[in-house]
mmCIF file of C-alpha atoms in Angstrom:
data_model
loop_
_atom_site.group_PDB
_atom_site.id
_atom_site.type_symbol
_atom_site.label_atom_id
_atom_site.label_comp_id
_atom_site.label_asym_id
_atom_site.label_seq_id
_atom_site.Cartn_x
_atom_site.Cartn_y
_atom_site.Cartn_z
ATOM 1 C CA MET A 4 -0.136 0.301 -0.077
ATOM 2 C CA ASN A 5 1.871 3.600 -1.222
ATOM 3 C CA SER A 6 1.052 6.267 1.216
ATOM 4 C CA ILE A 7 -1.439 7.776 -1.032
ATOM 5 C CA GLU A 8 -3.470 4.615 -0.315
ATOM 6 C CA ARG A 9 -2.481 4.784 3.547
ATOM 7 C CA ASN A 10 -3.806 8.111 3.008
ATOM 8 C CA ILE A 11 -7.200 7.494 2.236
ATOM 9 C CA ASN A 12 -7.466 5.056 4.192
ATOM 10 C CA ASP A 13 -6.895 7.240 7.446
ATOM 11 C CA LEU A 14 -9.708 9.212 6.871
ATOM 12 C CA ALA A 15 -11.900 6.720 7.855
ATOM 13 C CA SER A 16 -10.017 6.739 11.467
ATOM 14 C CA ASP A 17 -11.773 7.334 14.474
ATOM 15 C CA ASP A 18 -9.059 10.041 15.273
ATOM 16 C CA GLY A 19 -9.102 13.249 14.714
ATOM 17 C CA VAL A 20 -6.115 13.401 15.010
ATOM 18 C CA VAL A 21 -5.376 10.682 12.405
ATOM 19 C CA ARG A 22 -7.677 12.137 9.923
ATOM 20 C CA ASP A 23 -5.993 15.148 10.378
ATOM 21 C CA ARG A 24 -2.511 14.177 9.449
ATOM 22 C CA ALA A 25 -3.749 11.923 6.987
ATOM 23 C CA ARG A 26 -5.802 14.991 5.110
ATOM 24 C CA LYS A 27 -2.869 17.432 5.498
ATOM 25 C CA ALA A 28 -0.439 14.822 4.276
ATOM 26 C CA LEU A 29 -2.966 14.570 0.745
ATOM 27 C CA VAL A 30 -3.372 18.146 0.607
ATOM 28 C CA ALA A 31 0.452 18.687 0.472
ATOM 29 C CA ALA A 32 1.161 15.819 -2.242
ATOM 30 C CA GLN A 33 -1.446 17.167 -4.275
ATOM 31 C CA GLY A 34 -1.293 15.504 -8.047
ATOM 32 C CA HIS A 35 -3.531 13.982 -10.448
ATOM 33 C CA GLU A 36 -3.450 11.172 -8.525
ATOM 34 C CA VAL A 37 -4.422 12.247 -5.148
ATOM 35 C CA VAL A 38 -7.390 14.457 -6.710
ATOM 36 C CA HIS A 39 -8.591 11.213 -8.408
ATOM 37 C CA ALA A 40 -8.436 9.107 -5.147
ATOM 38 C CA LEU A 41 -9.751 12.252 -3.383
ATOM 39 C CA ILE A 42 -13.176 12.661 -5.120
ATOM 40 C CA ALA A 43 -13.541 9.115 -4.940
ATOM 41 C CA GLU A 44 -14.189 9.160 -1.668
ATOM 42 C CA LEU A 45 -16.925 12.148 -2.251
ATOM 43 C CA VAL A 46 -19.731 8.626 -2.071
ATOM 44 C CA ASP A 47 -18.382 6.748 0.158
ATOM 45 C CA PRO A 48 -21.097 5.607 2.898
ATOM 46 C CA ARG A 49 -19.308 7.168 5.138
ATOM 47 C CA LYS A 50 -20.357 10.193 6.279
ATOM 48 C CA ARG A 51 -16.936 11.768 7.497
ATOM 49 C CA VAL A 52 -14.853 10.097 5.247
ATOM 50 C CA ARG A 53 -17.228 12.216 2.389
ATOM 51 C CA TRP A 54 -16.432 15.748 4.994
ATOM 52 C CA GLU A 55 -12.631 14.607 4.814
ATOM 53 C CA ALA A 56 -12.526 14.324 1.143
ATOM 54 C CA ALA A 57 -14.247 17.288 -0.073
ATOM 55 C CA LYS A 58 -11.913 19.251 3.024
ATOM 56 C CA ALA A 59 -9.071 18.279 0.965
ATOM 57 C CA LEU A 60 -10.109 18.873 -2.210
ATOM 58 C CA ALA A 61 -11.225 22.547 -1.545
ATOM 59 C CA ASP A 62 -7.233 22.930 -0.238
ATOM 60 C CA ILE A 63 -5.889 21.316 -2.835
ATOM 61 C CA GLY A 64 -7.804 23.777 -5.285
ATOM 62 C CA SER A 65 -7.910 21.554 -9.086
ATOM 63 C CA PRO A 66 -10.476 22.348 -11.241
ATOM 64 C CA VAL A 67 -10.714 19.374 -11.775
ATOM 65 C CA ALA A 68 -12.807 18.918 -8.746
ATOM 66 C CA ALA A 69 -15.368 21.166 -9.329
ATOM 67 C CA LEU A 70 -18.047 19.134 -11.144
ATOM 68 C CA PRO A 71 -17.347 16.202 -8.414
ATOM 69 C CA LEU A 72 -17.510 19.448 -4.992
ATOM 70 C CA VAL A 73 -20.909 20.742 -7.183
ATOM 71 C CA HIS A 74 -22.099 16.588 -6.841
ATOM 72 C CA ALA A 75 -21.138 16.755 -3.245
ATOM 73 C CA MET A 76 -23.621 19.559 -2.564
ATOM 74 C CA THR A 77 -26.341 17.227 -2.761
ATOM 75 C CA ASP A 78 -24.780 15.421 0.024
ATOM 76 C CA GLU A 79 -27.675 13.810 2.254
ATOM 77 C CA ASP A 80 -25.262 15.188 4.857
ATOM 78 C CA ASP A 81 -25.576 19.016 5.396
ATOM 79 C CA GLU A 82 -22.084 19.270 6.985
ATOM 80 C CA VAL A 83 -20.645 17.478 3.505
ATOM 81 C CA ALA A 84 -22.671 19.196 1.144
ATOM 82 C CA TRP A 85 -22.172 23.011 2.884
ATOM 83 C CA LEU A 86 -18.520 22.640 3.018
ATOM 84 C CA ALA A 87 -18.826 21.382 -0.054
ATOM 85 C CA ALA A 88 -20.264 24.602 -2.044
ATOM 86 C CA GLU A 89 -17.700 26.293 0.262
ATOM 87 C CA GLY A 90 -14.906 24.023 -1.612
ATOM 88 C CA VAL A 91 -16.240 24.898 -5.229
ATOM 89 C CA ALA A 92 -16.472 28.327 -4.407
ATOM 90 C CA SER A 93 -12.992 28.470 -3.671
ATOM 91 C CA LEU A 94 -11.952 27.305 -7.100
ATOM 92 C CA GLY A 95 -12.938 30.613 -9.183
ATOM 93 C CA GLU A 96 -14.060 30.564 -12.252
ATOM 94 C CA PRO A 97 -14.298 27.062 -12.992
ATOM 95 C CA GLY A 98 -16.149 26.607 -9.591
ATOM 96 C CA LEU A 99 -18.765 29.362 -10.352
ATOM 97 C CA LEU A 100 -19.056 27.647 -14.191
ATOM 98 C CA ALA A 101 -19.767 23.991 -11.994
ATOM 99 C CA VAL A 102 -22.150 25.686 -9.815
ATOM 100 C CA PHE A 103 -23.766 27.876 -12.518
ATOM 101 C CA SER A 104 -24.235 23.822 -14.404
ATOM 102 C CA GLY A 105 -25.328 22.269 -11.548
ATOM 103 C CA ILE A 106 -28.155 24.748 -10.458
ATOM 104 C CA THR A 107 -29.680 24.406 -14.690
ATOM 105 C CA ARG A 108 -29.381 20.292 -13.275
ATOM 106 C CA ASP A 109 -30.310 19.957 -9.635
ATOM 107 C CA CYS A 110 -32.332 22.886 -8.541
ATOM 108 C CA HIS A 111 -34.736 19.824 -7.610
ATOM 109 C CA SER A 112 -35.245 20.573 -3.792
ATOM 110 C CA LEU A 113 -35.416 23.599 -1.966
ATOM 111 C CA GLU A 114 -32.627 21.910 0.228
ATOM 112 C CA TYR A 115 -30.333 22.179 -2.858
ATOM 113 C CA CYS A 116 -31.358 25.900 -3.700
ATOM 114 C CA LYS A 117 -29.882 26.474 0.026
ATOM 115 C CA VAL A 118 -26.583 24.937 -0.488
ATOM 116 C CA ALA A 119 -26.262 26.589 -3.866
ATOM 117 C CA HIS A 120 -27.211 30.285 -2.895
ATOM 118 C CA HIS A 121 -24.504 29.589 0.087
ATOM 119 C CA SER A 122 -22.144 28.736 -2.778
ATOM 120 C CA LEU A 123 -23.016 31.557 -4.394
ATOM 121 C CA LYS A 124 -22.560 34.050 -1.811
ATOM 122 C CA GLU A 125 -18.597 32.663 -0.868
ATOM 123 C CA PHE A 126 -18.269 33.396 -4.604
ATOM 124 C CA ARG A 127 -19.379 36.761 -4.484
ATOM 125 C CA LYS A 128 -17.093 37.143 -1.103
ATOM 126 C CA ILE A 129 -13.976 36.969 -3.930
ATOM 127 C CA GLY A 130 -15.592 39.803 -5.810
ATOM 128 C CA ASN A 131 -15.846 38.890 -9.815
ATOM 129 C CA HIS A 132 -19.057 38.256 -11.568
ATOM 130 C CA VAL A 133 -20.792 40.010 -9.212
ATOM 131 C CA GLU A 134 -23.142 41.227 -11.205
ATOM 132 C CA VAL A 135 -24.128 37.730 -12.542
ATOM 133 C CA ILE A 136 -24.102 35.805 -9.237
ATOM 134 C CA ASP A 137 -26.495 38.092 -8.208
ATOM 135 C CA LYS A 138 -28.660 37.463 -11.078
ATOM 136 C CA VAL A 139 -28.701 34.085 -9.813
ATOM 137 C CA LYS A 140 -29.080 34.526 -6.060
ATOM 138 C CA LYS A 141 -31.752 36.809 -6.562
ATOM 139 C CA ALA A 142 -33.505 33.648 -8.097
ATOM 140 C CA LEU A 143 -32.885 31.396 -5.660
ATOM 141 C CA GLU A 144 -34.188 33.489 -3.204
ATOM 142 C CA GLY A 145 -37.419 34.116 -5.421
ATOM 143 C CA VAL A 146 -40.678 32.615 -4.540
ATOM 144 C CA GLU A 147 -40.247 29.768 -6.992
ATOM 145 C CA PRO A 148 -36.563 29.058 -6.780
ATOM 146 C CA LYS A 149 -36.520 25.487 -8.155
ATOM 147 C CA LEU A 150 -38.445 26.923 -11.362
ATOM 148 C CA SER A 151 -36.659 30.680 -11.336
ATOM 149 C CA ALA A 152 -33.336 29.850 -10.801
ATOM 150 C CA PRO A 153 -31.959 27.111 -13.265
ATOM 151 C CA ILE A 154 -33.406 29.402 -15.856
ATOM 152 C CA ALA A 155 -31.230 32.571 -14.313
ATOM 153 C CA ALA A 156 -28.372 30.071 -13.859
ATOM 154 C CA TYR A 157 -28.348 28.940 -17.661
ATOM 155 C CA ARG A 158 -28.436 32.839 -18.551
ATOM 156 C CA ALA A 159 -25.447 33.575 -16.417
ATOM 157 C CA LEU A 160 -23.269 30.445 -17.560
ATOM 158 C CA GLN A 161 -23.958 31.793 -21.163
ATOM 159 C CA GLU A 162 -23.188 35.482 -20.150
ATOM 160 C CA LEU A 163 -19.788 33.777 -17.825
ATOM 161 C CA LYS A 164 -18.558 31.532 -20.629
ATOM 162 C CA LEU A 165 -18.719 35.313 -23.226
ATOM 163 C CA ASP A 166 -17.419 37.076 -20.468
ATOM 164 C CA MET A 167 -14.394 34.554 -20.347
ATOM 165 C CA ALA A 168 -14.109 33.683 -24.373
ATOM 166 C CA ALA A 169 -14.127 37.747 -24.676
ATOM 167 C CA LYS A 170 -10.815 38.004 -22.130
#
């Protein structure tokens, strides 16, 4: 068993110090293999492992993790979902594209709408694309976010892609 596998296994430890050490070692190692191993752990049946994987992916900041973190925003555990929402915000534009895309597909529950709103608040703190973000946030805050947010997110996605292409 190599060090990546050992650290991934340690994310399930009952000992918080062992989990923390393992997560920090994975973050320090970074790299393609680590990111993909952590992405696989986002669907582990144990909440603790999913949380640790989301935290490590957020700390690594690889754009490859954007869509998997958006998917983790649908996690049945609120702590994992909210951590994924914050983690994807740390990825900048690739994360924002992924969140808008996720809203177009996954806004079927009010709980997901709340998590997506939380993520957009985190993006807004960064200060880029504020006007586009605010349009989607407003839709998520409206009377029927499950209906209005996907449309607003689709429009925002198109606007953001145009902005990025113009640069």
